[in-house]
mmCIF file of N, CA and C in Angstrom:
data_model
loop_
_atom_site.group_PDB
_atom_site.id
_atom_site.type_symbol
_atom_site.label_atom_id
_atom_site.label_comp_id
_atom_site.label_asym_id
_atom_site.label_seq_id
_atom_site.Cartn_x
_atom_site.Cartn_y
_atom_site.Cartn_z
ATOM 1 N N MET Z 76 -12.872 -61.198 5.215
ATOM 2 C CA MET Z 76 -13.652 -61.991 6.137
ATOM 3 C C MET Z 76 -14.439 -61.060 7.049
ATOM 4 N N ASN Z 77 -15.704 -61.322 7.168
ATOM 5 C CA ASN Z 77 -16.549 -60.604 8.110
ATOM 6 C C ASN Z 77 -16.859 -61.519 9.284
ATOM 7 N N ILE Z 78 -16.925 -60.944 10.452
ATOM 8 C CA ILE Z 78 -17.253 -61.749 11.628
ATOM 9 C C ILE Z 78 -18.617 -62.400 11.464
ATOM 10 N N SER Z 79 -19.526 -61.748 10.761
ATOM 11 C CA SER Z 79 -20.858 -62.321 10.535
ATOM 12 C C SER Z 79 -20.794 -63.621 9.726
ATOM 13 N N ASP Z 80 -19.686 -63.870 9.046
ATOM 14 C CA ASP Z 80 -19.517 -65.122 8.290
ATOM 15 C C ASP Z 80 -19.247 -66.316 9.199
ATOM 16 N N ILE Z 81 -18.763 -66.055 10.414
ATOM 17 C CA ILE Z 81 -18.364 -67.173 11.290
ATOM 18 C C ILE Z 81 -19.068 -67.184 12.645
ATOM 19 N N LEU Z 82 -19.786 -66.123 12.960
ATOM 20 C CA LEU Z 82 -20.444 -66.003 14.265
ATOM 21 C C LEU Z 82 -21.952 -65.930 14.083
ATOM 22 N N THR Z 83 -22.689 -66.544 14.994
ATOM 23 C CA THR Z 83 -24.152 -66.454 15.001
ATOM 24 C C THR Z 83 -24.597 -65.943 16.368
ATOM 25 N N PRO Z 84 -25.815 -65.444 16.462
ATOM 26 C CA PRO Z 84 -26.329 -65.030 17.774
ATOM 27 C C PRO Z 84 -26.333 -66.189 18.779
ATOM 28 N N GLU Z 85 -26.574 -67.400 18.302
ATOM 29 C CA GLU Z 85 -26.618 -68.572 19.190
ATOM 30 C C GLU Z 85 -25.252 -68.913 19.786
ATOM 31 N N ARG Z 86 -24.208 -68.480 19.103
ATOM 32 C CA ARG Z 86 -22.841 -68.735 19.601
ATOM 33 C C ARG Z 86 -22.232 -67.491 20.233
ATOM 34 N N THR Z 87 -23.086 -66.602 20.694
ATOM 35 C CA THR Z 87 -22.654 -65.413 21.423
ATOM 36 C C THR Z 87 -23.222 -65.522 22.831
ATOM 37 N N LEU Z 88 -22.339 -65.520 23.825
ATOM 38 C CA LEU Z 88 -22.754 -65.763 25.204
ATOM 39 C C LEU Z 88 -22.326 -64.607 26.106
ATOM 40 N N ALA Z 89 -23.248 -64.150 26.919
ATOM 41 C CA ALA Z 89 -22.953 -63.071 27.862
ATOM 42 C C ALA Z 89 -22.955 -63.614 29.281
ATOM 43 N N ASP Z 90 -21.952 -63.200 30.033
ATOM 44 C CA ASP Z 90 -21.876 -63.455 31.471
ATOM 45 C C ASP Z 90 -21.831 -64.934 31.850
ATOM 46 N N LEU Z 91 -21.039 -65.696 31.095
ATOM 47 C CA LEU Z 91 -20.799 -67.097 31.409
ATOM 48 C C LEU Z 91 -20.034 -67.164 32.730
ATOM 49 N N LYS Z 92 -20.482 -68.020 33.613
ATOM 50 C CA LYS Z 92 -19.855 -68.143 34.935
ATOM 51 C C LYS Z 92 -18.873 -69.308 34.936
ATOM 52 N N CYS Z 93 -17.592 -68.984 35.050
ATOM 53 C CA CYS Z 93 -16.515 -69.975 35.094
ATOM 54 C C CYS Z 93 -15.439 -69.445 36.035
ATOM 55 N N GLY Z 94 -14.773 -70.349 36.728
ATOM 56 C CA GLY Z 94 -13.782 -69.908 37.696
ATOM 57 C C GLY Z 94 -12.332 -70.052 37.270
ATOM 58 N N SER Z 95 -12.104 -70.639 36.082
ATOM 59 C CA SER Z 95 -10.728 -70.863 35.653
ATOM 60 C C SER Z 95 -10.668 -70.950 34.132
ATOM 61 N N LYS Z 96 -9.461 -70.889 33.628
ATOM 62 C CA LYS Z 96 -9.227 -71.016 32.189
ATOM 63 C C LYS Z 96 -9.740 -72.374 31.698
ATOM 64 N N LYS Z 97 -9.370 -73.425 32.403
ATOM 65 C CA LYS Z 97 -9.764 -74.772 32.006
ATOM 66 C C LYS Z 97 -11.285 -74.916 32.003
ATOM 67 N N ARG Z 98 -11.922 -74.447 33.039
ATOM 68 C CA ARG Z 98 -13.381 -74.558 33.146
ATOM 69 C C ARG Z 98 -14.066 -73.711 32.064
ATOM 70 N N THR Z 99 -13.495 -72.567 31.735
ATOM 71 C CA THR Z 99 -14.041 -71.724 30.675
ATOM 72 C C THR Z 99 -14.013 -72.459 29.342
ATOM 73 N N LEU Z 100 -12.872 -73.042 28.996
ATOM 74 C CA LEU Z 100 -12.756 -73.770 27.734
ATOM 75 C C LEU Z 100 -13.645 -75.009 27.717
ATOM 76 N N GLU Z 101 -13.782 -75.652 28.860
ATOM 77 C CA GLU Z 101 -14.663 -76.819 28.956
ATOM 78 C C GLU Z 101 -16.128 -76.418 28.751
ATOM 79 N N SER Z 102 -16.551 -75.343 29.381
ATOM 80 C CA SER Z 102 -17.937 -74.872 29.247
ATOM 81 C C SER Z 102 -18.253 -74.470 27.816
ATOM 82 N N ILE Z 103 -17.338 -73.750 27.189
ATOM 83 C CA ILE Z 103 -17.542 -73.332 25.800
ATOM 84 C C ILE Z 103 -17.594 -74.557 24.889
ATOM 85 N N SER Z 104 -16.729 -75.527 25.122
ATOM 86 C CA SER Z 104 -16.719 -76.761 24.326
ATOM 87 C C SER Z 104 -18.048 -77.499 24.454
ATOM 88 N N GLN Z 105 -18.579 -77.562 25.660
ATOM 89 C CA GLN Z 105 -19.862 -78.243 25.878
ATOM 90 C C GLN Z 105 -20.993 -77.511 25.164
ATOM 91 N N LEU Z 106 -20.995 -76.198 25.252
ATOM 92 C CA LEU Z 106 -22.038 -75.421 24.584
ATOM 93 C C LEU Z 106 -21.974 -75.594 23.066
ATOM 94 N N LEU Z 107 -20.777 -75.528 22.507
ATOM 95 C CA LEU Z 107 -20.630 -75.703 21.062
ATOM 96 C C LEU Z 107 -20.975 -77.128 20.637
ATOM 97 N N GLY Z 108 -20.613 -78.099 21.463
ATOM 98 C CA GLY Z 108 -20.945 -79.494 21.160
ATOM 99 C C GLY Z 108 -22.449 -79.733 21.124
ATOM 100 N N LYS Z 109 -23.191 -79.040 21.961
ATOM 101 C CA LYS Z 109 -24.654 -79.172 21.970
ATOM 102 C C LYS Z 109 -25.286 -78.474 20.770
ATOM 103 N N GLN Z 110 -24.712 -77.348 20.364
ATOM 104 C CA GLN Z 110 -25.284 -76.553 19.272
ATOM 105 C C GLN Z 110 -24.938 -77.086 17.893
ATOM 106 N N MET Z 111 -23.784 -77.713 17.785
ATOM 107 C CA MET Z 111 -23.297 -78.110 16.465
ATOM 108 C C MET Z 111 -22.905 -79.588 16.476
ATOM 109 N N THR Z 112 -23.663 -80.380 15.756
ATOM 110 C CA THR Z 112 -23.482 -81.834 15.809
ATOM 111 C C THR Z 112 -22.126 -82.297 15.281
ATOM 112 N N GLU Z 113 -21.468 -81.487 14.447
ATOM 113 C CA GLU Z 113 -20.171 -81.927 13.917
ATOM 114 C C GLU Z 113 -19.048 -81.869 14.949
ATOM 115 N N PHE Z 114 -19.298 -81.229 16.076
ATOM 116 C CA PHE Z 114 -18.259 -81.121 17.100
ATOM 117 C C PHE Z 114 -18.577 -81.983 18.311
ATOM 118 N N ASP Z 115 -17.617 -82.797 18.676
ATOM 119 C CA ASP Z 115 -17.701 -83.548 19.925
ATOM 120 C C ASP Z 115 -17.076 -82.666 21.000
ATOM 121 N N ASP Z 116 -17.809 -82.423 22.086
ATOM 122 C CA ASP Z 116 -17.325 -81.478 23.090
ATOM 123 C C ASP Z 116 -15.992 -81.898 23.709
ATOM 124 N N LYS Z 117 -15.769 -83.177 23.905
ATOM 125 C CA LYS Z 117 -14.503 -83.634 24.500
ATOM 126 C C LYS Z 117 -13.344 -83.438 23.523
ATOM 127 N N GLU Z 118 -13.580 -83.749 22.246
ATOM 128 C CA GLU Z 118 -12.553 -83.541 21.222
ATOM 129 C C GLU Z 118 -12.204 -82.048 21.109
ATOM 130 N N LEU Z 119 -13.225 -81.225 21.120
ATOM 131 C CA LEU Z 119 -13.023 -79.783 21.032
ATOM 132 C C LEU Z 119 -12.249 -79.268 22.246
ATOM 133 N N PHE Z 120 -12.656 -79.666 23.437
ATOM 134 C CA PHE Z 120 -11.961 -79.249 24.654
ATOM 135 C C PHE Z 120 -10.491 -79.677 24.607
ATOM 136 N N ASN Z 121 -10.237 -80.919 24.217
ATOM 137 C CA ASN Z 121 -8.852 -81.402 24.146
ATOM 138 C C ASN Z 121 -8.032 -80.612 23.140
ATOM 139 N N ALA Z 122 -8.637 -80.270 22.017
ATOM 140 C CA ALA Z 122 -7.921 -79.491 21.001
ATOM 141 C C ALA Z 122 -7.600 -78.086 21.510
ATOM 142 N N LEU Z 123 -8.554 -77.455 22.200
ATOM 143 C CA LEU Z 123 -8.316 -76.106 22.743
ATOM 144 C C LEU Z 123 -7.251 -76.135 23.846
ATOM 145 N N ILE Z 124 -7.319 -77.124 24.711
ATOM 146 C CA ILE Z 124 -6.325 -77.237 25.794
ATOM 147 C C ILE Z 124 -4.938 -77.525 25.219
ATOM 148 N N THR Z 125 -4.876 -78.397 24.221
ATOM 149 C CA THR Z 125 -3.591 -78.709 23.590
ATOM 150 C C THR Z 125 -2.981 -77.454 22.987
ATOM 151 N N ARG Z 126 -3.800 -76.634 22.354
ATOM 152 C CA ARG Z 126 -3.303 -75.376 21.776
ATOM 153 C C ARG Z 126 -2.810 -74.439 22.873
ATOM 154 N N GLU Z 127 -3.538 -74.373 23.979
ATOM 155 C CA GLU Z 127 -3.130 -73.496 25.082
ATOM 156 C C GLU Z 127 -1.787 -73.929 25.677
ATOM 157 N N LYS Z 128 -1.503 -75.209 25.637
ATOM 158 C CA LYS Z 128 -0.220 -75.703 26.161
ATOM 159 C C LYS Z 128 0.958 -75.215 25.323
ATOM 160 N N LEU Z 129 0.704 -74.873 24.059
ATOM 161 C CA LEU Z 129 1.755 -74.329 23.199
ATOM 162 C C LEU Z 129 2.076 -72.885 23.557
ATOM 163 N N GLY Z 130 1.123 -72.221 24.182
ATOM 164 C CA GLY Z 130 1.262 -70.823 24.570
ATOM 165 C C GLY Z 130 -0.122 -70.233 24.734
ATOM 166 N N SER Z 131 -0.262 -69.388 25.706
ATOM 167 C CA SER Z 131 -1.571 -68.819 25.982
ATOM 168 C C SER Z 131 -2.094 -68.008 24.803
ATOM 169 N N THR Z 132 -3.402 -68.106 24.597
ATOM 170 C CA THR Z 132 -4.056 -67.306 23.564
ATOM 171 C C THR Z 132 -4.609 -66.012 24.154
ATOM 172 N N GLY Z 133 -4.277 -65.743 25.416
ATOM 173 C CA GLY Z 133 -4.627 -64.468 26.047
ATOM 174 C C GLY Z 133 -3.621 -63.430 25.588
ATOM 175 N N PHE Z 134 -4.083 -62.446 24.783
ATOM 176 C CA PHE Z 134 -3.105 -61.527 24.218
ATOM 177 C C PHE Z 134 -3.086 -60.163 24.875
ATOM 178 N N GLY Z 135 -3.831 -59.987 25.947
ATOM 179 C CA GLY Z 135 -3.754 -58.733 26.693
ATOM 180 C C GLY Z 135 -5.066 -57.977 26.714
ATOM 181 N N ASP Z 136 -5.141 -57.027 27.622
ATOM 182 C CA ASP Z 136 -6.314 -56.176 27.790
ATOM 183 C C ASP Z 136 -7.578 -56.965 28.086
ATOM 184 N N GLY Z 137 -7.445 -58.135 28.736
ATOM 185 C CA GLY Z 137 -8.606 -58.933 29.106
ATOM 186 C C GLY Z 137 -9.183 -59.747 27.971
ATOM 187 N N ILE Z 138 -8.420 -59.925 26.888
ATOM 188 C CA ILE Z 138 -8.893 -60.613 25.684
ATOM 189 C C ILE Z 138 -8.131 -61.919 25.461
ATOM 190 N N ALA Z 139 -8.861 -62.951 25.047
ATOM 191 C CA ALA Z 139 -8.233 -64.204 24.604
ATOM 192 C C ALA Z 139 -8.933 -64.663 23.331
ATOM 193 N N ILE Z 140 -8.153 -65.265 22.451
ATOM 194 C CA ILE Z 140 -8.710 -65.838 21.226
ATOM 195 C C ILE Z 140 -8.265 -67.305 21.155
ATOM 196 N N PRO Z 141 -8.893 -68.153 21.973
ATOM 197 C CA PRO Z 141 -8.574 -69.581 21.896
ATOM 198 C C PRO Z 141 -8.942 -70.094 20.503
ATOM 199 N N HIS Z 142 -8.062 -70.874 19.919
ATOM 200 C CA HIS Z 142 -8.317 -71.374 18.576
ATOM 201 C C HIS Z 142 -7.654 -72.725 18.381
ATOM 202 N N CYS Z 143 -8.233 -73.497 17.460
ATOM 203 C CA CYS Z 143 -7.664 -74.800 17.140
ATOM 204 C C CYS Z 143 -8.158 -75.250 15.779
ATOM 205 N N ARG Z 144 -7.471 -76.226 15.241
ATOM 206 C CA ARG Z 144 -7.884 -76.858 13.992
ATOM 207 C C ARG Z 144 -8.449 -78.230 14.339
ATOM 208 N N LEU Z 145 -9.513 -78.577 13.633
ATOM 209 C CA LEU Z 145 -10.182 -79.845 13.893
ATOM 210 C C LEU Z 145 -10.490 -80.565 12.583
ATOM 211 N N ALA Z 146 -10.283 -81.866 12.572
ATOM 212 C CA ALA Z 146 -10.622 -82.658 11.393
ATOM 213 C C ALA Z 146 -12.126 -82.624 11.132
ATOM 214 N N SER Z 147 -12.926 -82.546 12.180
ATOM 215 C CA SER Z 147 -14.386 -82.548 12.035
ATOM 216 C C SER Z 147 -14.948 -81.194 11.606
ATOM 217 N N CYS Z 148 -14.107 -80.180 11.562
ATOM 218 C CA CYS Z 148 -14.555 -78.831 11.220
ATOM 219 C C CYS Z 148 -14.555 -78.658 9.700
ATOM 220 N N THR Z 149 -15.722 -78.339 9.150
ATOM 221 C CA THR Z 149 -15.831 -78.186 7.704
ATOM 222 C C THR Z 149 -15.818 -76.725 7.268
ATOM 223 N N HIS Z 150 -16.053 -75.815 8.204
ATOM 224 C CA HIS Z 150 -16.021 -74.379 7.904
ATOM 225 C C HIS Z 150 -15.617 -73.622 9.169
ATOM 226 N N VAL Z 151 -15.004 -72.488 8.986
ATOM 227 C CA VAL Z 151 -14.545 -71.692 10.122
ATOM 228 C C VAL Z 151 -15.756 -71.327 10.979
ATOM 229 N N THR Z 152 -15.620 -71.544 12.276
ATOM 230 C CA THR Z 152 -16.708 -71.320 13.223
ATOM 231 C C THR Z 152 -16.184 -70.496 14.393
ATOM 232 N N GLY Z 153 -16.972 -69.521 14.811
ATOM 233 C CA GLY Z 153 -16.574 -68.691 15.936
ATOM 234 C C GLY Z 153 -17.621 -68.663 17.033
ATOM 235 N N ALA Z 154 -17.169 -68.367 18.223
ATOM 236 C CA ALA Z 154 -18.052 -68.159 19.369
ATOM 237 C C ALA Z 154 -17.503 -66.969 20.163
ATOM 238 N N LEU Z 155 -18.375 -66.056 20.511
ATOM 239 C CA LEU Z 155 -18.009 -64.871 21.277
ATOM 240 C C LEU Z 155 -18.549 -65.036 22.689
ATOM 241 N N VAL Z 156 -17.669 -64.860 23.675
ATOM 242 C CA VAL Z 156 -18.051 -65.101 25.066
ATOM 243 C C VAL Z 156 -17.567 -63.963 25.956
ATOM 244 N N ARG Z 157 -18.475 -63.491 26.799
ATOM 245 C CA ARG Z 157 -18.097 -62.563 27.864
ATOM 246 C C ARG Z 157 -18.308 -63.316 29.172
ATOM 247 N N LEU Z 158 -17.291 -63.326 30.002
ATOM 248 C CA LEU Z 158 -17.378 -64.005 31.290
ATOM 249 C C LEU Z 158 -17.989 -63.084 32.341
ATOM 250 N N ALA Z 159 -18.713 -63.680 33.277
ATOM 251 C CA ALA Z 159 -19.303 -62.907 34.367
ATOM 252 C C ALA Z 159 -18.197 -62.301 35.234
ATOM 253 N N LYS Z 160 -17.103 -63.058 35.375
ATOM 254 C CA LYS Z 160 -15.954 -62.590 36.159
ATOM 255 C C LYS Z 160 -14.692 -63.042 35.432
ATOM 256 N N ALA Z 161 -13.753 -62.128 35.276
ATOM 257 C CA ALA Z 161 -12.510 -62.429 34.562
ATOM 258 C C ALA Z 161 -11.742 -63.554 35.254
ATOM 259 N N VAL Z 162 -11.050 -64.376 34.444
ATOM 260 C CA VAL Z 162 -10.249 -65.482 34.969
ATOM 261 C C VAL Z 162 -8.805 -65.346 34.490
ATOM 262 N N ASP Z 163 -7.905 -65.943 35.249
ATOM 263 C CA ASP Z 163 -6.502 -65.965 34.862
ATOM 264 C C ASP Z 163 -6.365 -66.829 33.609
ATOM 265 N N PHE Z 164 -5.766 -66.286 32.571
ATOM 266 C CA PHE Z 164 -5.621 -66.990 31.300
ATOM 267 C C PHE Z 164 -4.158 -67.050 30.876
ATOM 268 N N ASP Z 165 -3.258 -66.743 31.805
ATOM 269 C CA ASP Z 165 -1.823 -66.707 31.504
ATOM 270 C C ASP Z 165 -1.531 -65.754 30.342
ATOM 271 N N ALA Z 166 -2.276 -64.651 30.297
ATOM 272 C CA ALA Z 166 -2.118 -63.681 29.212
ATOM 273 C C ALA Z 166 -0.753 -63.021 29.279
ATOM 274 N N ILE Z 167 -0.323 -62.516 28.146
ATOM 275 C CA ILE Z 167 1.000 -61.901 28.037
ATOM 276 C C ILE Z 167 1.174 -60.727 29.005
ATOM 277 N N ASP Z 168 0.089 -59.986 29.272
ATOM 278 C CA ASP Z 168 0.168 -58.849 30.203
ATOM 279 C C ASP Z 168 -0.222 -59.229 31.634
ATOM 280 N N GLN Z 169 -0.460 -60.517 31.858
ATOM 281 C CA GLN Z 169 -0.817 -61.059 33.173
ATOM 282 C C GLN Z 169 -2.176 -60.594 33.698
ATOM 283 N N LEU Z 170 -2.948 -59.874 32.877
ATOM 284 C CA LEU Z 170 -4.283 -59.448 33.295
ATOM 285 C C LEU Z 170 -5.279 -60.578 33.055
ATOM 286 N N PRO Z 171 -6.279 -60.708 33.932
ATOM 287 C CA PRO Z 171 -7.291 -61.747 33.718
ATOM 288 C C PRO Z 171 -8.138 -61.443 32.482
ATOM 289 N N VAL Z 172 -8.734 -62.486 31.939
ATOM 290 C CA VAL Z 172 -9.500 -62.396 30.692
ATOM 291 C C VAL Z 172 -10.995 -62.449 30.981
ATOM 292 N N ASP Z 173 -11.746 -61.551 30.329
ATOM 293 C CA ASP Z 173 -13.205 -61.588 30.447
ATOM 294 C C ASP Z 173 -13.908 -61.639 29.093
ATOM 295 N N LEU Z 174 -13.169 -61.406 28.009
ATOM 296 C CA LEU Z 174 -13.741 -61.486 26.658
ATOM 297 C C LEU Z 174 -12.957 -62.492 25.829
ATOM 298 N N LEU Z 175 -13.688 -63.427 25.227
ATOM 299 C CA LEU Z 175 -13.046 -64.454 24.418
ATOM 300 C C LEU Z 175 -13.749 -64.585 23.078
ATOM 301 N N PHE Z 176 -12.973 -64.833 22.057
ATOM 302 C CA PHE Z 176 -13.525 -65.233 20.769
ATOM 303 C C PHE Z 176 -12.879 -66.568 20.452
ATOM 304 N N VAL Z 177 -13.668 -67.631 20.484
ATOM 305 C CA VAL Z 177 -13.169 -68.974 20.212
ATOM 306 C C VAL Z 177 -13.288 -69.228 18.716
ATOM 307 N N LEU Z 178 -12.213 -69.703 18.133
ATOM 308 C CA LEU Z 178 -12.152 -69.900 16.692
ATOM 309 C C LEU Z 178 -11.819 -71.354 16.388
ATOM 310 N N LEU Z 179 -12.693 -72.001 15.613
ATOM 311 C CA LEU Z 179 -12.500 -73.390 15.193
ATOM 312 C C LEU Z 179 -12.313 -73.382 13.690
ATOM 313 N N VAL Z 180 -11.267 -74.056 13.237
ATOM 314 C CA VAL Z 180 -10.859 -73.955 11.843
ATOM 315 C C VAL Z 180 -10.618 -75.345 11.260
ATOM 316 N N PRO Z 181 -11.007 -75.567 9.985
ATOM 317 C CA PRO Z 181 -10.669 -76.837 9.321
ATOM 318 C C PRO Z 181 -9.150 -77.025 9.243
ATOM 319 N N LEU Z 182 -8.725 -78.263 9.207
ATOM 320 C CA LEU Z 182 -7.287 -78.569 9.184
ATOM 321 C C LEU Z 182 -6.554 -77.875 8.046
ATOM 322 N N GLN Z 183 -7.151 -77.812 6.863
ATOM 323 C CA GLN Z 183 -6.461 -77.300 5.685
ATOM 324 C C GLN Z 183 -6.524 -75.788 5.523
ATOM 325 N N ALA Z 184 -7.202 -75.077 6.393
ATOM 326 C CA ALA Z 184 -7.436 -73.637 6.204
ATOM 327 C C ALA Z 184 -6.339 -72.772 6.837
ATOM 328 N N THR Z 185 -5.099 -73.009 6.496
ATOM 329 C CA THR Z 185 -3.976 -72.313 7.117
ATOM 330 C C THR Z 185 -4.001 -70.802 6.888
ATOM 331 N N ASP Z 186 -4.083 -70.383 5.638
ATOM 332 C CA ASP Z 186 -4.068 -68.948 5.339
ATOM 333 C C ASP Z 186 -5.296 -68.246 5.902
ATOM 334 N N GLU Z 187 -6.444 -68.877 5.729
ATOM 335 C CA GLU Z 187 -7.687 -68.298 6.247
ATOM 336 C C GLU Z 187 -7.625 -68.152 7.771
ATOM 337 N N HIS Z 188 -7.054 -69.146 8.424
ATOM 338 C CA HIS Z 188 -6.895 -69.131 9.877
ATOM 339 C C HIS Z 188 -6.106 -67.899 10.316
ATOM 340 N N LEU Z 189 -4.986 -67.670 9.659
ATOM 341 C CA LEU Z 189 -4.133 -66.536 10.018
ATOM 342 C C LEU Z 189 -4.813 -65.197 9.729
ATOM 343 N N GLN Z 190 -5.534 -65.117 8.616
ATOM 344 C CA GLN Z 190 -6.244 -63.880 8.275
ATOM 345 C C GLN Z 190 -7.332 -63.561 9.300
ATOM 346 N N ILE Z 191 -8.060 -64.583 9.718
ATOM 347 C CA ILE Z 191 -9.126 -64.373 10.700
ATOM 348 C C ILE Z 191 -8.537 -63.967 12.045
ATOM 349 N N LEU Z 192 -7.473 -64.623 12.460
ATOM 350 C CA LEU Z 192 -6.820 -64.243 13.719
ATOM 351 C C LEU Z 192 -6.378 -62.783 13.670
ATOM 352 N N ALA Z 193 -5.829 -62.357 12.553
ATOM 353 C CA ALA Z 193 -5.392 -60.965 12.413
ATOM 354 C C ALA Z 193 -6.584 -60.011 12.483
ATOM 355 N N THR Z 194 -7.675 -60.368 11.831
ATOM 356 C CA THR Z 194 -8.886 -59.542 11.865
ATOM 357 C C THR Z 194 -9.413 -59.414 13.291
ATOM 358 N N LEU Z 195 -9.496 -60.539 13.986
ATOM 359 C CA LEU Z 195 -10.000 -60.532 15.367
ATOM 360 C C LEU Z 195 -9.079 -59.748 16.294
ATOM 361 N N ALA Z 196 -7.778 -59.946 16.151
ATOM 362 C CA ALA Z 196 -6.827 -59.211 16.986
ATOM 363 C C ALA Z 196 -6.943 -57.717 16.748
ATOM 364 N N GLY Z 197 -7.137 -57.327 15.487
ATOM 365 C CA GLY Z 197 -7.305 -55.911 15.179
ATOM 366 C C GLY Z 197 -8.556 -55.332 15.812
ATOM 367 N N LYS Z 198 -9.647 -56.058 15.723
ATOM 368 C CA LYS Z 198 -10.926 -55.584 16.276
ATOM 369 C C LYS Z 198 -10.838 -55.497 17.807
ATOM 370 N N PHE Z 199 -10.370 -56.574 18.438
ATOM 371 C CA PHE Z 199 -10.274 -56.590 19.897
ATOM 372 C C PHE Z 199 -9.137 -55.714 20.415
ATOM 373 N N GLY Z 200 -8.233 -55.326 19.546
ATOM 374 C CA GLY Z 200 -7.159 -54.418 19.930
ATOM 375 C C GLY Z 200 -7.630 -52.980 20.104
ATOM 376 N N GLN Z 201 -8.852 -52.686 19.681
ATOM 377 C CA GLN Z 201 -9.411 -51.338 19.797
ATOM 378 C C GLN Z 201 -10.102 -51.182 21.153
ATOM 379 N N SER Z 202 -9.633 -50.219 21.946
ATOM 380 C CA SER Z 202 -10.190 -50.049 23.290
ATOM 381 C C SER Z 202 -11.684 -49.725 23.264
ATOM 382 N N GLU Z 203 -12.128 -48.967 22.268
ATOM 383 C CA GLU Z 203 -13.557 -48.633 22.176
ATOM 384 C C GLU Z 203 -14.395 -49.887 21.940
ATOM 385 N N PHE Z 204 -13.923 -50.783 21.094
ATOM 386 C CA PHE Z 204 -14.631 -52.038 20.825
ATOM 387 C C PHE Z 204 -14.741 -52.882 22.097
ATOM 388 N N ARG Z 205 -13.618 -53.025 22.812
ATOM 389 C CA ARG Z 205 -13.618 -53.801 24.056
ATOM 390 C C ARG Z 205 -14.594 -53.211 25.067
ATOM 391 N N GLU Z 206 -14.584 -51.906 25.197
ATOM 392 C CA GLU Z 206 -15.460 -51.235 26.156
ATOM 393 C C GLU Z 206 -16.932 -51.458 25.814
ATOM 394 N N ARG Z 207 -17.259 -51.366 24.533
ATOM 395 C CA ARG Z 207 -18.644 -51.599 24.106
ATOM 396 C C ARG Z 207 -19.072 -53.035 24.400
ATOM 397 N N MET Z 208 -18.174 -53.984 24.181
ATOM 398 C CA MET Z 208 -18.481 -55.389 24.485
ATOM 399 C C MET Z 208 -18.741 -55.582 25.984
ATOM 400 N N ARG Z 209 -17.931 -54.958 26.781
ATOM 401 C CA ARG Z 209 -18.067 -55.109 28.236
ATOM 402 C C ARG Z 209 -19.332 -54.437 28.772
ATOM 403 N N LYS Z 210 -19.771 -53.390 28.116
ATOM 404 C CA LYS Z 210 -20.965 -52.671 28.568
ATOM 405 C C LYS Z 210 -22.253 -53.184 27.918
ATOM 406 N N ALA Z 211 -22.152 -54.071 26.946
ATOM 407 C CA ALA Z 211 -23.336 -54.590 26.262
ATOM 408 C C ALA Z 211 -24.285 -55.228 27.274
ATOM 409 N N THR Z 212 -25.561 -54.982 27.096
ATOM 410 C CA THR Z 212 -26.556 -55.450 28.069
ATOM 411 C C THR Z 212 -26.799 -56.948 28.017
ATOM 412 N N ASP Z 213 -26.595 -57.552 26.852
ATOM 413 C CA ASP Z 213 -26.841 -58.990 26.727
ATOM 414 C C ASP Z 213 -26.104 -59.539 25.500
ATOM 415 N N ALA Z 214 -26.279 -60.841 25.258
ATOM 416 C CA ALA Z 214 -25.586 -61.499 24.151
ATOM 417 C C ALA Z 214 -26.019 -60.929 22.802
ATOM 418 N N ASP Z 215 -27.282 -60.582 22.669
ATOM 419 C CA ASP Z 215 -27.764 -60.013 21.406
ATOM 420 C C ASP Z 215 -27.044 -58.703 21.098
ATOM 421 N N ALA Z 216 -26.891 -57.869 22.105
ATOM 422 C CA ALA Z 216 -26.176 -56.598 21.925
ATOM 423 C C ALA Z 216 -24.709 -56.848 21.578
ATOM 424 N N MET Z 217 -24.096 -57.842 22.215
ATOM 425 C CA MET Z 217 -22.708 -58.186 21.905
ATOM 426 C C MET Z 217 -22.570 -58.624 20.446
ATOM 427 N N TYR Z 218 -23.493 -59.458 19.998
ATOM 428 C CA TYR Z 218 -23.461 -59.942 18.614
ATOM 429 C C TYR Z 218 -23.546 -58.772 17.649
ATOM 430 N N LYS Z 219 -24.456 -57.855 17.897
ATOM 431 C CA LYS Z 219 -24.638 -56.702 17.005
ATOM 432 C C LYS Z 219 -23.387 -55.832 16.959
ATOM 433 N N ILE Z 220 -22.718 -55.680 18.088
ATOM 434 C CA ILE Z 220 -21.477 -54.908 18.125
ATOM 435 C C ILE Z 220 -20.397 -55.630 17.314
ATOM 436 N N ALA Z 221 -20.317 -56.949 17.490
ATOM 437 C CA ALA Z 221 -19.277 -57.743 16.826
ATOM 438 C C ALA Z 221 -19.400 -57.709 15.317
ATOM 439 N N VAL Z 222 -20.605 -57.743 14.806
ATOM 440 C CA VAL Z 222 -20.784 -57.843 13.360
ATOM 441 C C VAL Z 222 -20.959 -56.495 12.673
ATOM 442 N N ALA Z 223 -21.011 -55.418 13.456
ATOM 443 C CA ALA Z 223 -21.197 -54.075 12.868
ATOM 444 C C ALA Z 223 -19.992 -53.648 12.056
#
């Protein structure tokens, strides 16, 4: 799986202004709902929040990978977001999150879901990758770093 298979420049956002985990997920849901007609923003937000209630998707070093399965999702879809200011995401290391990769997956894509999560965790687990994302001048630069 290549990140370029699931991410587009239009779904890469730099310096999104949100003050909380809930507001961040709500804003991302609204943006995706506007860009992609197959997703209802309220359904998407509820699915992401429900997943977060099972355990935070903040895995440390300022990174979160919110993800959910949706009946309306026909293909794996990703969104890359850098926040203007880090927010508390109940991450395992208790550090606030400023980089997120939101992953939307069809209900039946169990193995693919796990493989993509592993790929993303590996990429975001690299300190050089995280640093480049944080220093990127805009969303276009972030996209190019992500798909390189």
